[in-house]
Each structure stands twice: as C-alpha cells, then as structure tokens.
Amino acid sequence: MATRRERARLGNAALYVLLAALLVVVLLPFVWMLSSSLKNNVNVLTVPVQWIPHDWKWTNYRDIWTQIPMAGYLANSALLAVVISFLQVLTGSFAAYGFSKVRFPGRDALFIAYLATIAVPWQAYMIPQYIMMQRAHLTNTFWSLILLQAFGAFGVFLMRQYYLTIPDELTEAARIDGLTDYGIWARIILPLSKPALASLALLTFVNTWNDYMGPFIYLSSNNLWTVQLGLRQFIGQYSADYAMIMTGSVISIVPVLVIFLLGQRYFIAGIATSGLKG
Amino acid sequence: MTTTSVAQVESGRALRAPARGRRLRRRATLIGWSFILPNFLGFALFTLIPVIAALGLSFMSWDAYNPPKWIGLANFTRLAHDPLFWAALQNTVLYAVGHVPLTLALSLGLALLLNRKLKGIQFFRVAIFFPYISSLVAIAIVWNLLFDPSTGPINALLTHLGVANPPGWTSSTTWALPAVIITSVWKDMGYYMILFLAGLQAVPGELYEAAAVDGANAWHKFWNVTVPGLRPTTFFVLVILTVSSFKVFDLIFVMTEGGPGRATLVLSQLIYQDGILNGQFGYSSAISLVLFVMVLVITLFQYRLQNRRQD
C-alpha cells in the first residue's frame, strides 16, 4: 500500500506529464514558426517536417529589414499602441471613478449605455464611423485610429469592476480629511489600482498591436502601415516567401512578449476582476 | 421666546435641508460628469452617434456619390433575396455554434486543471495564455501552413495515424470553416481560462470542506459547489464569447479571405465589402442592423436565463 504522501507525489508527477503534453500542443505552432524563420524558403514546406533546420539561415533576420520597411512598420505599430493605450487608461480610469465612487442622478443609466455598446459588434457602426472620418479628412492618418480606439467602453467597464472592489469607506475617509475627488483619484485610487491599470494598458496595447481590420480600412499609404499589414506583403497571388513571413512574425511577436512578461503578474490579476461580478 | 426660537430653528432646518441636499446633489452631478466627460466625448462622438446613425442608415439608400434617400424597408427585402447574405449568415451562425461551446469547455477544463498550488504552475498558465496575445497575421499564416493539405504537419500526422483521406482544410469548402474554428479556439481559450481561474479562486474554500464532510465525491463537488460558484463568471464569459464570435473578421479574413468560394464568408466581411469597398452605405448598414439585432437577442436571452437560474 502506498502511503498518502507517495500517492500525492505520484499524482503530481502524472499532472506534470499531462501539463507538459498540453504545453507542447499549445506551443507547437510557435516552435514551428521559430524553426521556419531560420530556414530557406524551400525548406519550410518539406515533408516530413524539419523541426530543426538542416542549414540554419540566420541571414533571414538581417535581410528582412531591407526587403520590406520593417523598422518603419514596427515604429508605426508602437506609436499607435502606446498613444492609444495611454489615452484609454487615462480617460478610462477617470471615467470609471465617476461611475463607481461619485453618486449622482442618471449615472447608472449612462453606464448602461456604455455597457450596451460593448455588445454591439464594431462592424455594425463601422460605416458611419468611416463616413465621419472621411468627411473630417482623417482617413489615411493615424488620427482616425487613435480617435476611434482611445475611448473604449470596455476600458471603462474593466476599470469600474476593479474600483468596485476598493471599499467606499476609504474614499469617504479621504473626503472627510479634506481631499477633493480629483485628489482621491490621483493619490488613492490610482496607486491602488495598479493591476487594473496594467491589464487595461496591456490589453489595449496588444489589441492595437494585433489589430488588422482598423489599419486595413483606414491606412492606405505604405509608410503608415503597421506590422500586421506589412507582413502580408510576403504573400503573393501564387506564391509566398514563407521563411520571410515567419521571420517577420517572430519579430512582430517579440515586443508583445516582452511587455507581457514584464507585466504578467499585474496583468492576470487585473483581467481576472472583470469577470467576477457578472 | 426660547420656545419659539427652537420651533423656528427646527422649521428653518427642515426648510434648508432639502435646499442643501439639492445643492450637494448638483455638486456631485457636476463632479461625476467632470470625471466621465473626457471619455464620454470620445465615446459619444465615435461610438454612440455612429451606432445610432447606423440604425437610421439601414433604412436609406446612400452611396458615396448620391445624397441619402429614405427607402423604408427596401434594403431588408433586398437582403432577403441576396444569396451572399444567407451564406454569410449561415457561416456566422455555424462559426459561433462551433467556437462558443468549444472555447467554453476547453477554457473551463484548463482552468480546473491549472487551479492548484503547484510549483511552476504560473509558467503553464502564461504559456496557455500566450496564443491570445500573439500577432494575428502570424498566427493565421502559421495555421494555414500547418493545415496545408499536401505539405502541412497536421495532415502528415493524420496520415501517420492511418487516416486514408485527410481533409483539404482551408482549400476545401467543407473543412475550411472547421479549420478556422480550430485556430480561433486555440487562440482564445487562454483568455477565458484566466477569467475562469479568477472565478474559481473566488469560490469559498469552506464550501468544498463542507461538501467533503458530507462525503461528496469529486463529481458532486464539481456539480454542487464549483458550477454554482462559477455562475457569474460563466455568464460573463458566455456573453463576451458570443458577441466576439458574431463579429469575427480578422482571423478568417487573413486565413481564407472568406473562401474557398464563400465557404468562410461571414457577416462582418460582407458589411466591409458592401460598405467600404462598394460604397453601398445604406445596404451594408442594413446587414449591420441584422447582426446587431441577432447579438442583442442572444445576449438578452442569456441574461434572462441567468436571472431565472438565480431565482
């Protein structure tokens, strides 16, 4: 008879095996991407699959910068993602304070309008937005994307969910001590809501970075393109330079990976609150 | 004198209190709006007004060159006879029917599996979340190549396992939609897993202990403690998942461009084609309205179901 501790250890070992298998299945596409980025184009699609390249083609990572304006695409993506995330977090956290810590008539009705638009698919109002931007001569500029994506209702919702977990006694006490609401927001709520701020910033950054349809519709000049649009250039009508696509894909994932790993502790705690209070 | 003064003070207080309350409320309203306003201006201008405008546009005929004209329900009667619309509607519903339950089941399963204190568990959680944040175009291209009928690793594996005629995946009208669904489930499950993990951690541990005292087995514990405890999270996940399934565009567009033929054409792509490419703003807004009403009805239905269960 195995003792209880032995059985637990055996159970854990089985669990690790299961988790490792799961990990392989989930991450295999990335491994394949990475290995293909170091191959000749011809070797990407050989049967059976070469998981480890026969001759390592490190030059892919040098050549991509001259084959397409990769640096420019990265800079465009970064600019959009940083500006939009900053505005989302700033106006979102400010509005969320109004929706959670100040009581005034009409507040809840207004919040429902915000919530309702989260359920409306973007495509449903994409056309009026596009006409507005066209009339304002903002299509084919970064302004169109910044204005459309910087004031997200989801951001307000996410921040508000987090603020609801901060007890009202805290803000009441600060009010009695003579702090104004703006002071409470800046000095008490913001420092306390780091996980929510981080997760909203990261989610917005990642969504903007990975957005395809927005830039696809609004940005027609090559010099304004983001990484997502730029990568498609390697796909021709009848053939594609797969090795280069994979190299570009790896490069396009690196910034997101770095930011995610830096903030993941806060990030996961922050997203987690959004689903708690259905 | 003293008695009257007390009465006067009392009545004065009674008179002043509502006035003071009103002033305080006005102040609170001003402060509340000042917080909301920076976001609200952008939200109203770029979301709320366009949503309302789309509603009106769907009853108009409007292209890029002629002035808008009210045509009542004509767009909708035209929709009813548009085979492309029916194909897109069918594909959108099929996509949601595949994507929603699969993602829900897998993300819940992963959350249950990863909800334990184990050395390195955080690493596994992050790894499974990673597909959700990685570059969309990169993912679409990689899966396209993995699905390649003759040279892709997936069919190589299937052949190896003894499948005589592995599917043509993205080049087959039958298998293109399943291929897209598999990719999107793989991409999305990590995000919903995080939400479920948070929900699981909010279920009080005492409930499990009490169930254990009552002699409940693992299945009973799951059914009687975990499932009810996760109800708010499940509702939230279901709503977000359904809404996002009905508006799917990017992944399909990059993987298959709606093809082969119209096998993976979804409503969002049709809206884009008719509205932005062909400049038929009114007609494409009518498609948007159909999409919006469908999502609204499903969301309200889920909401009713959730409320009834809670009673």
Coordinates of C-alpha atoms in Angstrom, one line a residue:
Chain A
M1 CA 0.0 0.0 0.0
A2 CA 1.4 3.4 -1.0
T3 CA 1.3 6.0 1.7
R4 CA -0.7 9.1 1.3
R5 CA 2.3 11.2 0.6
E6 CA 3.6 8.8 -2.0
R7 CA 0.3 8.8 -3.8
A8 CA 0.2 12.6 -3.8
R9 CA 3.7 12.7 -5.3
L10 CA 2.7 10.2 -7.9
G11 CA -0.4 12.3 -8.7
N12 CA 1.7 15.4 -9.1
A13 CA 4.1 13.6 -11.4
A14 CA 1.2 12.5 -13.6
L15 CA -0.1 16.0 -13.6
Y16 CA 3.3 17.4 -14.8
V17 CA 3.3 14.9 -17.6
L18 CA -0.2 16.0 -18.6
L19 CA 0.7 19.7 -18.4
A20 CA 3.9 19.2 -20.4
A21 CA 1.9 17.4 -23.2
L22 CA -0.6 20.2 -23.2
L23 CA 2.1 22.8 -23.4
V24 CA 3.6 21.0 -26.5
V25 CA 0.3 21.0 -28.3
V26 CA -0.4 24.7 -27.5
L27 CA 3.1 26.0 -28.3
L28 CA 3.9 23.8 -31.3
P29 CA 2.8 26.4 -33.8
F30 CA 5.2 28.9 -32.3
V31 CA 8.1 26.3 -32.3
W32 CA 7.3 25.7 -36.0
M33 CA 7.2 29.4 -36.7
L34 CA 10.6 29.9 -35.0
S35 CA 12.2 27.0 -36.8
S36 CA 10.8 28.1 -40.2
S37 CA 12.2 31.6 -39.7
L38 CA 15.7 30.1 -39.7
K39 CA 15.2 28.1 -43.0
N40 CA 15.5 28.6 -46.7
N41 CA 12.1 29.3 -48.2
V42 CA 12.2 25.9 -50.0
N43 CA 12.7 24.0 -46.8
V44 CA 9.7 25.5 -44.9
L45 CA 7.2 23.1 -46.6
T46 CA 9.2 19.9 -46.9
V47 CA 7.6 16.6 -46.0
P48 CA 8.2 15.3 -43.4
V49 CA 8.5 18.5 -41.4
Q50 CA 12.0 19.5 -40.5
W51 CA 11.7 20.7 -36.9
I52 CA 15.3 21.5 -36.7
P53 CA 16.6 23.4 -39.8
H54 CA 19.3 21.5 -41.8
D55 CA 21.2 24.6 -42.6
W56 CA 20.5 27.5 -40.3
K57 CA 19.7 30.7 -42.2
W58 CA 20.4 33.4 -39.6
T59 CA 20.6 35.9 -42.5
N60 CA 16.8 36.0 -42.6
Y61 CA 16.9 38.2 -39.5
R62 CA 19.3 40.5 -41.3
D63 CA 17.6 40.6 -44.7
I64 CA 14.1 41.3 -43.6
W65 CA 14.9 44.9 -42.7
T66 CA 15.9 45.6 -46.3
Q67 CA 13.3 43.6 -48.1
I68 CA 10.4 45.5 -46.5
P69 CA 10.5 48.7 -44.4
M70 CA 10.1 46.5 -41.3
A71 CA 11.6 49.2 -38.9
G72 CA 9.0 51.7 -40.1
Y73 CA 6.1 49.3 -39.6
L74 CA 7.3 48.5 -36.1
A75 CA 7.6 52.2 -35.3
N76 CA 4.1 52.8 -36.6
S77 CA 2.6 49.9 -34.6
A78 CA 4.5 51.1 -31.5
L79 CA 3.3 54.7 -31.8
L80 CA -0.3 53.7 -32.3
A81 CA -0.3 51.2 -29.5
V82 CA 1.4 53.5 -27.0
V83 CA -0.7 56.5 -27.7
I84 CA -4.0 54.6 -27.7
S85 CA -3.2 52.6 -24.5
F86 CA -2.2 55.8 -22.7
L87 CA -5.4 57.6 -23.6
Q88 CA -7.5 54.5 -22.8
V89 CA -6.0 54.2 -19.4
L90 CA -6.2 57.9 -18.6
T91 CA -9.7 58.6 -19.7
G92 CA -10.9 55.1 -18.7
S93 CA -9.7 55.2 -15.2
F94 CA -11.0 58.8 -14.8
A95 CA -14.5 57.9 -16.1
A96 CA -14.5 54.7 -14.0
Y97 CA -14.1 56.8 -10.9
G98 CA -17.1 58.8 -11.8
F99 CA -19.1 55.7 -12.4
S100 CA -18.1 54.0 -9.1
K101 CA -17.2 56.5 -6.4
V102 CA -19.4 59.5 -7.2
R103 CA -23.2 59.1 -6.7
F104 CA -25.3 61.3 -8.9
P105 CA -28.6 61.0 -10.7
G106 CA -28.5 59.4 -14.2
R107 CA -25.2 57.7 -13.5
D108 CA -26.4 54.2 -13.8
A109 CA -28.5 54.9 -17.0
L110 CA -25.4 56.4 -18.6
F111 CA -23.3 53.4 -17.6
I112 CA -25.8 51.0 -19.2
A113 CA -25.4 53.0 -22.5
Y114 CA -21.7 52.2 -22.2
L115 CA -22.3 48.6 -21.4
A116 CA -24.8 48.2 -24.3
T117 CA -22.3 49.4 -26.9
I118 CA -19.8 46.7 -25.8
A119 CA -22.4 44.2 -27.0
V120 CA -22.8 46.0 -30.4
P121 CA -20.4 44.5 -32.9
W122 CA -17.9 47.0 -34.3
Q123 CA -18.9 46.2 -37.8
A124 CA -22.4 47.4 -37.1
Y125 CA -21.3 51.0 -36.8
M126 CA -18.1 50.8 -38.8
I127 CA -19.7 52.5 -41.8
P128 CA -20.9 55.7 -40.1
Q129 CA -17.5 56.0 -38.4
Y130 CA -15.8 55.6 -41.7
I131 CA -18.0 58.3 -43.3
M132 CA -17.3 60.7 -40.3
M133 CA -13.6 60.2 -40.7
Q134 CA -13.8 60.6 -44.4
R135 CA -15.7 63.9 -44.0
A136 CA -13.2 65.1 -41.5
H137 CA -10.4 64.2 -43.9
L138 CA -8.8 62.0 -41.3
T139 CA -8.8 58.7 -43.2
N140 CA -5.2 57.6 -44.1
T141 CA -3.9 59.3 -40.9
F142 CA -3.1 57.9 -37.5
W143 CA -5.7 60.3 -36.1
S144 CA -8.6 58.1 -37.4
L145 CA -7.3 55.1 -35.5
I146 CA -6.4 57.0 -32.4
L147 CA -9.8 58.7 -32.1
L148 CA -11.7 55.5 -32.8
Q149 CA -9.8 53.3 -30.4
A150 CA -8.8 55.6 -27.5
F151 CA -12.2 55.9 -25.8
G152 CA -13.2 52.3 -25.3
A153 CA -16.3 51.4 -23.3
F154 CA -14.6 48.1 -22.3
G155 CA -11.8 50.0 -20.7
V156 CA -14.3 52.0 -18.5
F157 CA -16.1 48.7 -17.7
L158 CA -12.8 46.9 -16.7
M159 CA -11.6 49.8 -14.5
R160 CA -15.0 50.2 -12.9
Q161 CA -15.2 46.5 -12.0
Y162 CA -11.8 46.9 -10.2
Y163 CA -12.8 50.1 -8.4
L164 CA -15.9 48.4 -7.0
T165 CA -13.6 46.1 -5.1
I166 CA -12.0 49.1 -3.4
P167 CA -14.1 49.9 -0.3
D168 CA -16.1 53.1 -0.2
E169 CA -15.0 53.7 3.4
L170 CA -11.6 54.5 2.1
T171 CA -12.8 57.3 -0.3
E172 CA -15.2 58.6 2.4
A173 CA -12.4 58.8 4.9
A174 CA -10.3 60.8 2.4
R175 CA -13.2 63.1 1.7
I176 CA -13.6 63.8 5.5
D177 CA -9.8 64.5 5.6
G178 CA -10.5 67.3 3.1
L179 CA -9.2 65.7 -0.1
T180 CA -11.2 66.6 -3.3
D181 CA -12.4 63.8 -5.6
Y182 CA -9.6 64.6 -8.1
G183 CA -7.1 64.2 -5.2
I184 CA -8.7 60.9 -4.2
W185 CA -8.4 59.6 -7.8
A186 CA -4.8 60.7 -8.1
R187 CA -3.5 59.8 -4.7
I188 CA -5.6 56.9 -3.5
I189 CA -7.4 55.1 -6.3
L190 CA -4.6 55.2 -9.0
P191 CA -1.9 53.7 -6.7
L192 CA -4.4 51.0 -5.5
S193 CA -5.5 50.0 -9.0
K194 CA -2.1 49.1 -10.5
P195 CA -3.3 45.7 -11.6
A196 CA -6.3 47.1 -13.4
L197 CA -4.2 49.9 -15.0
A198 CA -1.6 47.4 -16.1
S199 CA -4.1 45.0 -17.5
L200 CA -6.0 47.6 -19.4
A201 CA -2.8 49.1 -20.7
L202 CA -1.5 45.7 -21.8
L203 CA -4.8 44.5 -23.3
T204 CA -5.1 47.8 -25.3
F205 CA -1.5 47.6 -26.4
V206 CA -1.8 44.0 -27.5
N207 CA -5.2 44.7 -29.3
T208 CA -3.9 47.7 -31.1
W209 CA -0.6 46.0 -32.0
N210 CA -2.5 43.0 -33.4
D211 CA -5.4 44.9 -34.9
Y212 CA -5.8 44.1 -38.5
M213 CA -9.1 45.4 -39.7
G214 CA -8.7 49.0 -38.4
P215 CA -5.4 49.8 -40.1
F216 CA -6.5 47.7 -43.1
I217 CA -9.5 50.0 -43.6
Y218 CA -8.1 53.3 -42.6
L219 CA -4.4 53.3 -43.7
S220 CA -3.8 53.1 -47.4
S221 CA -0.2 54.6 -47.6
N222 CA 2.5 52.1 -47.2
N223 CA 4.5 54.5 -45.0
L224 CA 1.7 54.4 -42.4
W225 CA 1.3 50.7 -42.3
T226 CA 1.5 48.7 -39.2
V227 CA 3.4 45.4 -38.8
Q228 CA 0.2 43.3 -39.3
L229 CA -0.4 45.0 -42.7
G230 CA 3.3 44.9 -43.7
L231 CA 3.7 41.2 -43.2
R232 CA 1.1 40.4 -45.8
Q233 CA 3.4 41.8 -48.5
F234 CA 5.3 38.5 -48.5
I235 CA 2.2 36.7 -49.7
G236 CA 1.8 37.0 -53.5
Q237 CA -1.0 35.8 -55.6
Y238 CA 0.5 32.4 -56.4
S239 CA 3.5 32.0 -54.1
A240 CA 4.8 33.3 -50.8
D241 CA 8.1 33.8 -49.1
Y242 CA 7.3 31.7 -46.1
A243 CA 10.7 31.9 -44.5
M244 CA 10.5 35.7 -44.5
I245 CA 6.9 35.7 -43.3
M246 CA 7.9 33.6 -40.3
T247 CA 10.9 35.8 -39.6
G248 CA 8.7 38.8 -39.6
S249 CA 6.1 37.0 -37.5
V250 CA 8.7 36.2 -34.9
I251 CA 9.9 39.8 -34.8
S252 CA 6.3 41.1 -34.6
I253 CA 5.6 38.9 -31.5
V254 CA 8.8 39.9 -29.6
P255 CA 7.6 43.3 -28.4
V256 CA 4.3 41.9 -27.2
L257 CA 6.0 39.0 -25.5
V258 CA 8.5 41.3 -23.7
I259 CA 5.8 43.7 -22.4
F260 CA 3.6 40.7 -21.4
L261 CA 6.3 39.0 -19.4
L262 CA 7.2 42.3 -17.7
G263 CA 3.6 42.9 -16.6
Q264 CA 2.1 39.5 -16.4
R265 CA 1.7 39.4 -12.6
Y266 CA -0.4 42.5 -12.6
F267 CA -1.9 41.7 -15.9
I268 CA -3.6 38.5 -14.9
A269 CA -4.8 39.8 -11.6
G270 CA -6.4 42.8 -13.4
I271 CA -8.2 40.9 -16.1
A272 CA -9.4 38.4 -13.5
T273 CA -11.6 41.0 -11.8
S274 CA -13.6 41.9 -14.9
G275 CA -15.4 38.5 -14.9
L276 CA -16.1 38.3 -11.2
K277 CA -19.2 40.4 -10.9
G278 CA -21.2 39.3 -13.9
Chain B
M1 CA -39.1 83.4 23.4
T2 CA -37.0 80.4 23.9
T3 CA -39.7 78.0 22.8
T4 CA -40.5 79.9 19.6
S5 CA -36.8 80.1 18.7
V6 CA -36.5 76.3 19.0
A7 CA -39.5 76.0 16.7
Q8 CA -38.1 78.5 14.3
V9 CA -34.7 76.7 14.2
E10 CA -36.5 73.4 13.7
S11 CA -38.6 74.7 10.8
G12 CA -35.6 76.5 9.4
R13 CA -33.6 73.4 9.4
A14 CA -36.4 71.5 7.8
L15 CA -36.6 74.2 5.1
R16 CA -32.9 74.4 4.5
A17 CA -32.2 70.6 4.4
P18 CA -33.7 69.9 1.0
A19 CA -32.0 73.1 -0.4
R20 CA -28.7 71.9 1.0
G21 CA -29.3 68.4 -0.3
R22 CA -30.2 69.8 -3.8
R23 CA -27.0 71.8 -3.8
L24 CA -24.9 68.8 -2.8
R25 CA -26.5 66.7 -5.4
R26 CA -25.9 69.3 -8.1
R27 CA -22.3 69.4 -6.9
A28 CA -22.0 65.6 -7.1
T29 CA -23.5 65.6 -10.5
L30 CA -21.0 68.2 -11.7
I31 CA -18.1 66.3 -10.2
G32 CA -19.4 63.0 -11.6
W33 CA -19.7 64.4 -15.1
S34 CA -16.3 66.1 -15.0
F35 CA -14.8 62.6 -14.4
I36 CA -16.8 61.0 -17.1
L37 CA -16.7 63.8 -19.7
P38 CA -13.2 63.3 -21.3
N39 CA -14.1 59.7 -22.1
F40 CA -17.7 60.4 -22.8
L41 CA -16.9 63.0 -25.5
G42 CA -14.9 60.4 -27.5
F43 CA -17.3 57.6 -26.7
A44 CA -20.4 59.7 -27.8
L45 CA -18.8 61.0 -30.9
F46 CA -17.1 57.9 -32.2
T47 CA -19.3 55.1 -30.8
L48 CA -22.7 56.2 -29.6
I49 CA -23.6 58.5 -32.5
P50 CA -22.3 56.1 -35.2
V51 CA -24.4 53.3 -33.6
I52 CA -27.5 55.5 -33.8
A53 CA -26.6 56.6 -37.3
A54 CA -26.1 53.0 -38.5
L55 CA -29.7 52.4 -37.3
G56 CA -31.0 55.2 -39.5
L57 CA -28.8 54.5 -42.4
S58 CA -30.2 51.0 -42.8
F59 CA -33.5 52.5 -43.9
M60 CA -31.8 54.7 -46.5
S61 CA -30.3 54.3 -49.9
W62 CA -26.9 56.0 -49.8
D63 CA -23.8 55.6 -51.8
A64 CA -20.6 57.7 -52.0
Y65 CA -22.0 59.9 -54.8
N66 CA -25.7 60.5 -54.3
P67 CA -27.5 62.1 -51.3
P68 CA -29.1 59.8 -48.8
K69 CA -32.7 58.9 -49.6
W70 CA -35.3 57.2 -47.2
I71 CA -36.4 54.0 -48.7
G72 CA -38.0 52.3 -45.8
L73 CA -37.6 48.5 -45.7
A74 CA -36.3 48.2 -49.3
N75 CA -32.8 47.2 -48.0
F76 CA -34.2 44.4 -46.0
T77 CA -36.3 43.0 -48.8
R78 CA -33.2 43.1 -51.0
L79 CA -31.3 41.3 -48.2
A80 CA -33.9 38.5 -48.1
H81 CA -33.1 37.8 -51.7
D82 CA -29.4 38.1 -51.5
P83 CA -27.7 34.6 -51.6
L84 CA -24.4 36.1 -50.3
F85 CA -26.2 37.4 -47.2
W86 CA -27.7 34.0 -46.5
A87 CA -24.4 32.3 -47.0
A88 CA -22.7 34.8 -44.7
L89 CA -25.4 34.5 -42.1
Q90 CA -25.2 30.7 -42.1
N91 CA -21.4 30.7 -41.8
T92 CA -21.5 33.2 -38.9
V93 CA -24.0 31.1 -37.0
L94 CA -22.0 27.9 -37.7
Y95 CA -18.8 29.6 -36.6
A96 CA -20.5 30.7 -33.3
V97 CA -22.0 27.3 -32.8
G98 CA -18.6 25.7 -33.1
H99 CA -16.5 28.4 -31.4
V100 CA -18.5 29.2 -28.3
P101 CA -19.1 25.8 -26.8
L102 CA -15.6 24.5 -27.7
T103 CA -13.8 27.5 -26.2
L104 CA -16.1 27.5 -23.1
A105 CA -15.4 23.8 -22.5
L106 CA -11.7 23.9 -23.1
S107 CA -11.1 27.1 -21.1
L108 CA -13.1 25.8 -18.2
G109 CA -11.2 22.5 -18.4
L110 CA -7.9 24.2 -18.5
A111 CA -8.8 26.4 -15.6
L112 CA -9.8 23.4 -13.4
L113 CA -6.6 21.7 -14.4
L114 CA -4.4 24.7 -13.6
N115 CA -6.2 25.8 -10.5
R116 CA -3.9 24.3 -8.0
K117 CA -0.9 25.2 -6.0
L118 CA 1.9 23.5 -7.8
K119 CA 5.5 24.5 -8.4
G120 CA 5.8 26.3 -11.8
I121 CA 2.0 26.5 -12.4
Q122 CA 2.3 30.2 -13.3
F123 CA 4.5 29.2 -16.2
F124 CA 1.9 26.9 -17.6
R125 CA -0.8 29.5 -17.2
V126 CA 1.2 32.1 -19.0
A127 CA 2.1 29.7 -21.8
I128 CA -1.5 28.8 -22.5
F129 CA -2.5 32.4 -22.4
F130 CA 0.2 33.3 -24.9
P131 CA -1.6 32.5 -28.2
Y132 CA -4.2 35.1 -27.2
I133 CA -1.7 37.9 -27.3
S134 CA 0.4 36.9 -30.3
S135 CA 0.3 38.6 -33.6
L136 CA -2.8 37.8 -35.5
V137 CA -1.3 37.7 -39.0
A138 CA 1.5 35.5 -37.8
I139 CA -1.0 33.0 -36.3
A140 CA -3.2 33.0 -39.3
I141 CA -0.3 32.3 -41.6
V142 CA 1.3 29.6 -39.4
W143 CA -2.0 27.7 -39.0
N144 CA -2.6 28.0 -42.8
L145 CA 0.7 26.3 -43.4
L146 CA 0.0 23.7 -40.6
F147 CA -3.3 22.9 -42.3
D148 CA -1.8 22.7 -45.8
P149 CA -3.4 19.6 -47.4
S150 CA -0.3 18.1 -49.0
T151 CA 2.7 19.5 -47.1
G152 CA 1.3 20.5 -43.7
P153 CA 2.3 18.8 -40.5
I154 CA -1.4 18.2 -39.5
N155 CA -2.2 16.0 -42.4
A156 CA 1.2 14.3 -42.2
L157 CA 0.2 13.3 -38.6
L158 CA -3.3 12.2 -39.7
T159 CA -1.8 10.1 -42.5
H160 CA 0.7 8.6 -40.0
L161 CA -2.2 7.8 -37.7
G162 CA -3.9 5.9 -40.5
V163 CA -6.4 8.4 -41.9
A164 CA -6.6 7.5 -45.6
N165 CA -8.0 10.7 -46.9
P166 CA -7.1 13.6 -44.6
P167 CA -9.3 16.7 -45.2
G168 CA -8.3 19.5 -47.5
W169 CA -8.8 22.0 -44.7
T170 CA -8.6 25.6 -46.0
S171 CA -8.8 24.6 -49.6
S172 CA -12.0 22.5 -49.1
T173 CA -15.4 24.1 -48.9
T174 CA -16.4 21.6 -46.2
W175 CA -13.3 21.8 -44.0
A176 CA -12.4 25.5 -44.3
L177 CA -14.8 26.6 -41.5
P178 CA -13.7 23.9 -39.1
A179 CA -10.1 24.8 -39.7
V180 CA -10.8 28.4 -38.9
I181 CA -12.8 27.4 -35.8
I182 CA -9.9 25.2 -34.5
T183 CA -7.5 28.1 -34.9
S184 CA -9.7 30.6 -33.1
V185 CA -10.4 28.2 -30.2
W186 CA -6.7 27.6 -29.8
K187 CA -6.1 31.4 -29.9
D188 CA -8.9 32.4 -27.5
M189 CA -9.0 29.6 -24.8
G190 CA -6.2 31.2 -22.7
Y191 CA -8.1 34.4 -22.2
Y192 CA -11.2 32.8 -20.9
M193 CA -9.2 30.4 -18.9
I194 CA -7.8 33.4 -16.9
L195 CA -11.4 34.6 -16.3
F196 CA -12.4 31.1 -15.1
L197 CA -9.3 30.8 -12.9
A198 CA -10.3 34.1 -11.2
G199 CA -13.9 32.8 -10.8
L200 CA -12.6 29.5 -9.2
Q201 CA -10.4 31.4 -6.8
A202 CA -13.5 33.4 -5.6
V203 CA -15.4 30.2 -4.7
P204 CA -15.1 29.9 -0.9
G205 CA -12.9 27.0 0.2
E206 CA -15.2 26.2 3.2
L207 CA -17.9 25.1 0.7
Y208 CA -15.5 22.3 -0.5
E209 CA -14.6 21.4 3.0
A210 CA -18.3 21.2 4.0
A211 CA -19.0 19.0 0.9
A212 CA -16.1 16.7 1.8
V213 CA -17.5 16.3 5.3
D214 CA -20.8 15.3 3.8
G215 CA -19.0 12.7 1.8
A216 CA -19.3 14.2 -1.6
N217 CA -17.0 12.8 -4.3
A218 CA -15.2 14.9 -6.9
W219 CA -18.0 14.9 -9.4
H220 CA -20.6 16.0 -6.7
K221 CA -18.2 18.7 -5.6
F222 CA -17.8 20.0 -9.1
W223 CA -21.6 19.9 -9.8
N224 CA -22.8 21.3 -6.5
V225 CA -20.1 23.7 -5.5
T226 CA -17.9 24.7 -8.5
V227 CA -20.7 25.1 -11.1
P228 CA -23.0 27.3 -8.9
G229 CA -19.9 29.3 -7.7
L230 CA -18.8 29.9 -11.2
R231 CA -22.2 31.1 -12.5
P232 CA -21.4 34.9 -12.7
T233 CA -18.1 34.1 -14.4
T234 CA -19.7 31.7 -16.8
F235 CA -22.4 34.2 -17.7
F236 CA -19.8 36.9 -18.4
V237 CA -17.7 34.5 -20.5
L238 CA -20.7 33.3 -22.4
V239 CA -21.8 36.9 -23.3
I240 CA -18.3 38.1 -24.3
L241 CA -17.6 34.9 -26.2
T242 CA -20.9 35.0 -28.2
V243 CA -20.5 38.7 -29.0
S244 CA -17.0 38.2 -30.2
S245 CA -17.9 35.1 -32.3
F246 CA -20.6 37.0 -34.1
K247 CA -18.2 39.8 -35.0
V248 CA -15.3 37.6 -36.1
F249 CA -13.4 39.1 -39.1
D250 CA -9.7 39.4 -38.8
L251 CA -8.6 35.8 -38.4
I252 CA -10.9 34.5 -41.1
F253 CA -10.0 37.3 -43.5
V254 CA -6.3 36.7 -43.2
M255 CA -6.6 32.9 -43.3
T256 CA -9.1 32.4 -46.1
E257 CA -10.4 35.8 -47.3
G258 CA -13.9 34.2 -46.9
G259 CA -13.1 31.4 -49.3
P260 CA -12.9 29.0 -50.9
G261 CA -15.9 30.3 -52.8
R262 CA -18.0 31.7 -50.0
A263 CA -17.3 28.9 -47.5
T264 CA -16.0 31.1 -44.8
L265 CA -17.6 34.4 -45.7
V266 CA -19.1 35.9 -42.5
L267 CA -21.4 38.9 -41.9
S268 CA -18.6 41.3 -40.9
Q269 CA -16.8 40.7 -44.1
L270 CA -19.9 41.2 -46.1
I271 CA -20.5 44.5 -44.3
Y272 CA -17.0 45.5 -45.1
Q273 CA -17.3 44.5 -48.8
D274 CA -20.6 46.2 -49.4
G275 CA -20.0 49.3 -47.3
I276 CA -16.3 50.2 -47.6
L277 CA -15.4 48.6 -50.9
N278 CA -18.6 49.0 -52.9
G279 CA -19.7 52.2 -51.1
Q280 CA -23.3 51.0 -50.5
F281 CA -23.6 52.5 -47.1
G282 CA -27.3 52.0 -46.7
Y283 CA -27.4 48.4 -47.7
S284 CA -24.4 47.4 -45.6
S285 CA -25.9 49.2 -42.6
A286 CA -28.9 47.0 -43.0
I287 CA -26.7 44.0 -42.7
S288 CA -25.2 45.5 -39.6
L289 CA -28.6 46.0 -38.1
V290 CA -29.4 42.3 -38.6
L291 CA -26.1 41.4 -37.0
F292 CA -26.8 43.8 -34.1
V293 CA -30.3 42.5 -33.5
M294 CA -29.1 38.9 -33.5
V295 CA -26.4 39.7 -30.9
L296 CA -28.8 41.7 -28.8
V297 CA -31.5 38.9 -28.8
I298 CA -28.9 36.3 -27.9
T299 CA -27.5 38.4 -25.1
L300 CA -30.9 39.2 -23.7
F301 CA -31.8 35.5 -23.9
Q302 CA -28.6 34.6 -22.0
Y303 CA -29.4 37.4 -19.4
R304 CA -33.0 36.0 -18.9
L305 CA -31.6 32.5 -18.5
Q306 CA -29.0 33.7 -15.9
N307 CA -31.6 35.6 -13.9
R308 CA -34.1 32.7 -13.9
R309 CA -31.4 30.3 -12.6
Q310 CA -30.5 32.7 -9.8
D311 CA -34.1 32.8 -8.5

